């Protein structure tokens, strides 16, 4: 069952949770004395302003709304009836399908806004890092829509192992470089030491920031920070209208956390209402990967968002910026920390956390494909085990519950990863 919101009814505001948080968000710390200056130079000025804004609702610029409509917004909500049957109809499952956008995930929602504000600053180009390529492809598309060049620094191992998202970025006209690259001093140094350096997200961030700083470009941040989450709340703002029309009020809002942006973007507009009323009835549960267990084993502390320690330290649940994740296939979940706002809410017990292994989630992904006919991204599949937990509780309590889930992306470019883990025959 599919619930659409017509294009002429797309919400015109982003939601900013900062004024509604139960306490003030801990301030960033400039440990090196240089990071605030760096941010002022490389971030679009409006992005930096929104990072600390206390305005609750922010009008979405018409230029941004127009691109949202172009790339497939509003996205539908799907009721997963066949999957509900698997749980003996003890839960009603509604999914906000961010996978229906052109690049196949929620990431385009903020990419469009960041690139728009970079363009407003007359940036020569935008630069960013990407691991598996989801964020890089969103930025590449956004840059194409605003007719500005994108430089993407893609972790070298992914550049060679996952060529399809690289091709996607190239279709949008982006300049894609394996990182370490020879576009920056830092990259060149690393390549001199080891011409086959595998790279890392931390290195790619450093290169993207440096390249923007030295060449008149602007750097775009893909998750974690307040402004990025705010830009992505278009998903939650749409979902609120849709759920009202459906006539359901979710008892649970669930999703997966890489940096926390897709989950926060769906949950915050709902949670904000409850925070302002001072009464929280819904349950908020977010999950990550046991292989990168920041959700359940992270420590709430000040840590660097990047490995190279260029950016200010933020207070967040982290397993350490020097944590080297195992090569898991849910590339979007490899990040070492949780967004500061989401971390604060976890610390207050308002958002509950889970971690699941790749093996169990991939089995759920296959079940989902067989029942609902749709292929979830490996990241997205990490939320499916939460459904089972909720269904079991509902059965014990003999009470049907309504769940709203962030369906962050599709897995059509990740079939090779599913084949590896589920043991399909590979043709090489
Ligand atoms: C990037 C990504 C995530 C995780 O990132 P968040 O910032 O936590 O949203 C989840 N799902 C998909 C499909 C992704 O591409």
Short mmCIF file of N, CA, C and O in Angstrom, two decimals, residues 14-23 55-57 229 233 236-237 240 249-250 253 263-284 341-342 345 350-351 404:
data_model
loop_
_atom_site.label_atom_id
_atom_site.label_comp_id
_atom_site.label_asym_id
_atom_site.label_seq_id
_atom_site.Cartn_x
_atom_site.Cartn_y
_atom_site.Cartn_z
N UNK A 14 12.13 23.58 6.84
CA UNK A 14 12.96 22.59 7.54
C UNK A 14 12.72 22.77 9.02
O UNK A 14 12.38 23.87 9.49
N UNK A 15 12.94 21.70 9.78
CA UNK A 15 12.80 21.78 11.23
C UNK A 15 14.18 21.72 11.89
O UNK A 15 15.00 20.87 11.56
N UNK A 16 14.39 22.60 12.85
CA UNK A 16 15.64 22.67 13.60
C UNK A 16 15.35 22.29 15.05
O UNK A 16 14.60 22.99 15.73
N UNK A 17 15.95 21.21 15.53
CA UNK A 17 15.62 20.72 16.88
C UNK A 17 16.33 21.49 17.99
O UNK A 17 15.94 21.39 19.17
N UNK A 18 17.35 22.27 17.66
CA UNK A 18 18.16 22.92 18.70
C UNK A 18 17.34 23.64 19.78
O UNK A 18 17.58 23.43 20.97
N UNK A 19 16.34 24.49 19.41
CA UNK A 19 15.61 25.18 20.48
C UNK A 19 14.72 24.26 21.31
O UNK A 19 14.29 24.65 22.40
N UNK A 20 14.46 23.04 20.84
CA UNK A 20 13.56 22.13 21.57
C UNK A 20 14.29 21.05 22.37
O UNK A 20 13.65 20.24 23.04
N UNK A 21 15.63 21.00 22.29
CA UNK A 21 16.37 19.96 23.00
C UNK A 21 16.14 20.10 24.51
O UNK A 21 15.96 21.20 25.01
N UNK A 22 16.16 18.97 25.24
CA UNK A 22 15.92 19.03 26.69
C UNK A 22 17.00 19.83 27.44
O UNK A 22 16.76 20.32 28.53
N UNK A 23 18.19 19.91 26.89
CA UNK A 23 19.18 20.84 27.43
C UNK A 23 20.06 21.37 26.32
O UNK A 23 20.04 20.84 25.21
N UNK A 55 16.43 29.21 15.50
CA UNK A 55 15.14 29.30 14.82
C UNK A 55 14.58 27.90 14.64
O UNK A 55 15.29 27.00 14.18
N UNK A 56 13.31 27.71 14.98
CA UNK A 56 12.73 26.37 14.94
C UNK A 56 12.38 25.92 13.51
O UNK A 56 12.67 24.79 13.11
N UNK A 57 11.76 26.80 12.77
CA UNK A 57 11.35 26.46 11.40
C UNK A 57 12.08 27.39 10.43
O UNK A 57 12.09 28.60 10.63
N UNK A 229 21.55 17.79 9.28
CA UNK A 229 20.34 17.11 9.74
C UNK A 229 19.11 17.97 9.46
O UNK A 229 18.09 17.50 8.96
N UNK A 233 15.55 17.21 7.19
CA UNK A 233 14.24 17.03 7.84
C UNK A 233 13.07 17.17 6.87
O UNK A 233 11.93 16.92 7.27
N UNK A 236 11.08 14.10 7.28
CA UNK A 236 10.19 14.01 8.44
C UNK A 236 9.01 14.96 8.34
O UNK A 236 7.91 14.64 8.78
N UNK A 237 9.24 16.14 7.75
CA UNK A 237 8.15 17.10 7.58
C UNK A 237 7.08 16.53 6.64
O UNK A 237 5.89 16.66 6.89
N UNK A 240 5.15 13.64 8.49
CA UNK A 240 4.13 14.09 9.45
C UNK A 240 2.79 14.33 8.75
O UNK A 240 1.75 13.89 9.23
N UNK A 249 -0.84 7.47 14.12
CA UNK A 249 0.19 8.15 14.89
C UNK A 249 1.18 7.07 15.32
O UNK A 249 0.81 6.15 16.04
N UNK A 250 2.44 7.13 14.83
CA UNK A 250 3.35 6.03 15.14
C UNK A 250 3.63 5.89 16.65
O UNK A 250 3.80 6.88 17.34
N UNK A 253 9.31 5.09 16.24
CA UNK A 253 10.00 5.59 15.05
C UNK A 253 11.40 5.00 15.07
O UNK A 253 12.14 5.15 16.06
N UNK A 263 18.03 9.06 10.22
CA UNK A 263 17.14 8.75 11.34
C UNK A 263 16.63 10.04 12.00
O UNK A 263 15.42 10.23 12.20
N UNK A 264 17.56 10.94 12.29
CA UNK A 264 17.19 12.20 12.94
C UNK A 264 16.22 12.99 12.06
O UNK A 264 15.26 13.58 12.54
N UNK A 265 16.48 12.98 10.76
CA UNK A 265 15.66 13.77 9.83
C UNK A 265 14.20 13.29 9.83
O UNK A 265 13.29 14.09 9.68
N UNK A 266 14.00 12.00 10.01
CA UNK A 266 12.62 11.49 10.07
C UNK A 266 12.03 11.69 11.46
O UNK A 266 10.88 12.12 11.62
N UNK A 267 12.83 11.40 12.49
CA UNK A 267 12.29 11.38 13.86
C UNK A 267 12.09 12.78 14.45
O UNK A 267 11.10 13.00 15.17
N UNK A 268 12.98 13.73 14.17
CA UNK A 268 12.96 15.01 14.89
C UNK A 268 11.66 15.81 14.75
O UNK A 268 11.17 16.35 15.74
N UNK A 269 11.08 15.93 13.55
CA UNK A 269 9.83 16.70 13.49
C UNK A 269 8.73 16.11 14.39
O UNK A 269 7.93 16.84 14.96
N UNK A 270 8.70 14.78 14.55
CA UNK A 270 7.73 14.14 15.44
C UNK A 270 8.15 14.36 16.90
O UNK A 270 7.34 14.74 17.74
N UNK A 271 9.43 14.12 17.18
CA UNK A 271 9.94 14.24 18.55
C UNK A 271 9.84 15.68 19.05
O UNK A 271 9.56 15.92 20.22
N UNK A 272 10.07 16.64 18.16
CA UNK A 272 10.01 18.05 18.54
C UNK A 272 8.67 18.40 19.18
O UNK A 272 8.63 19.09 20.22
N UNK A 273 7.58 17.91 18.59
CA UNK A 273 6.24 18.15 19.17
C UNK A 273 6.17 17.64 20.60
O UNK A 273 5.64 18.30 21.49
N UNK A 274 6.73 16.44 20.80
CA UNK A 274 6.66 15.83 22.14
C UNK A 274 7.55 16.57 23.13
O UNK A 274 7.18 16.74 24.30
N UNK A 275 8.73 17.00 22.66
CA UNK A 275 9.65 17.73 23.55
C UNK A 275 9.01 19.04 24.01
O UNK A 275 9.13 19.43 25.17
N UNK A 276 8.31 19.71 23.08
CA UNK A 276 7.70 20.99 23.45
C UNK A 276 6.54 20.79 24.43
O UNK A 276 6.31 21.60 25.30
N UNK A 277 5.82 19.67 24.27
CA UNK A 277 4.73 19.36 25.20
C UNK A 277 5.27 18.88 26.55
O UNK A 277 4.56 18.89 27.55
N UNK A 278 6.53 18.42 26.52
CA UNK A 278 7.13 17.91 27.75
C UNK A 278 6.63 16.52 28.12
O UNK A 278 6.70 16.10 29.26
N UNK A 279 6.12 15.82 27.09
CA UNK A 279 5.61 14.47 27.37
C UNK A 279 5.96 13.58 26.19
O UNK A 279 5.51 13.84 25.06
N UNK A 280 6.80 12.56 26.44
CA UNK A 280 7.23 11.70 25.33
C UNK A 280 6.56 10.33 25.44
O UNK A 280 6.84 9.55 26.34
N UNK A 281 5.64 10.10 24.51
CA UNK A 281 4.86 8.87 24.50
C UNK A 281 5.46 7.83 23.55
O UNK A 281 5.46 6.64 23.82
N UNK A 282 5.98 8.33 22.42
CA UNK A 282 6.50 7.40 21.42
C UNK A 282 7.84 6.81 21.86
O UNK A 282 8.54 7.39 22.68
N UNK A 283 8.16 5.66 21.25
CA UNK A 283 9.49 5.09 21.47
C UNK A 283 10.34 5.34 20.25
O UNK A 283 9.89 5.18 19.12
N UNK A 284 11.56 5.78 20.49
CA UNK A 284 12.50 6.08 19.42
C UNK A 284 13.66 5.09 19.53
O UNK A 284 14.34 5.06 20.55
N UNK A 341 23.41 15.99 18.39
CA UNK A 341 22.03 16.11 18.89
C UNK A 341 21.46 14.72 19.22
O UNK A 341 20.83 14.54 20.26
N UNK A 342 21.72 13.75 18.36
CA UNK A 342 21.20 12.40 18.60
C UNK A 342 21.89 11.79 19.82
O UNK A 342 21.27 11.09 20.63
N UNK A 345 20.27 13.05 22.92
CA UNK A 345 18.97 12.39 23.14
C UNK A 345 19.15 10.95 23.60
O UNK A 345 18.36 10.44 24.40
N UNK A 350 16.07 9.24 25.69
CA UNK A 350 14.92 9.51 24.82
C UNK A 350 15.01 8.67 23.54
O UNK A 350 14.01 8.21 23.01
N UNK A 351 16.23 8.44 23.05
CA UNK A 351 16.44 7.56 21.90
C UNK A 351 17.20 6.33 22.39
O UNK A 351 18.23 6.46 23.04
N UNK A 404 6.90 3.54 12.35
CA UNK A 404 7.35 4.31 11.20
C UNK A 404 8.86 4.12 11.09
O UNK A 404 9.58 4.33 12.06
#
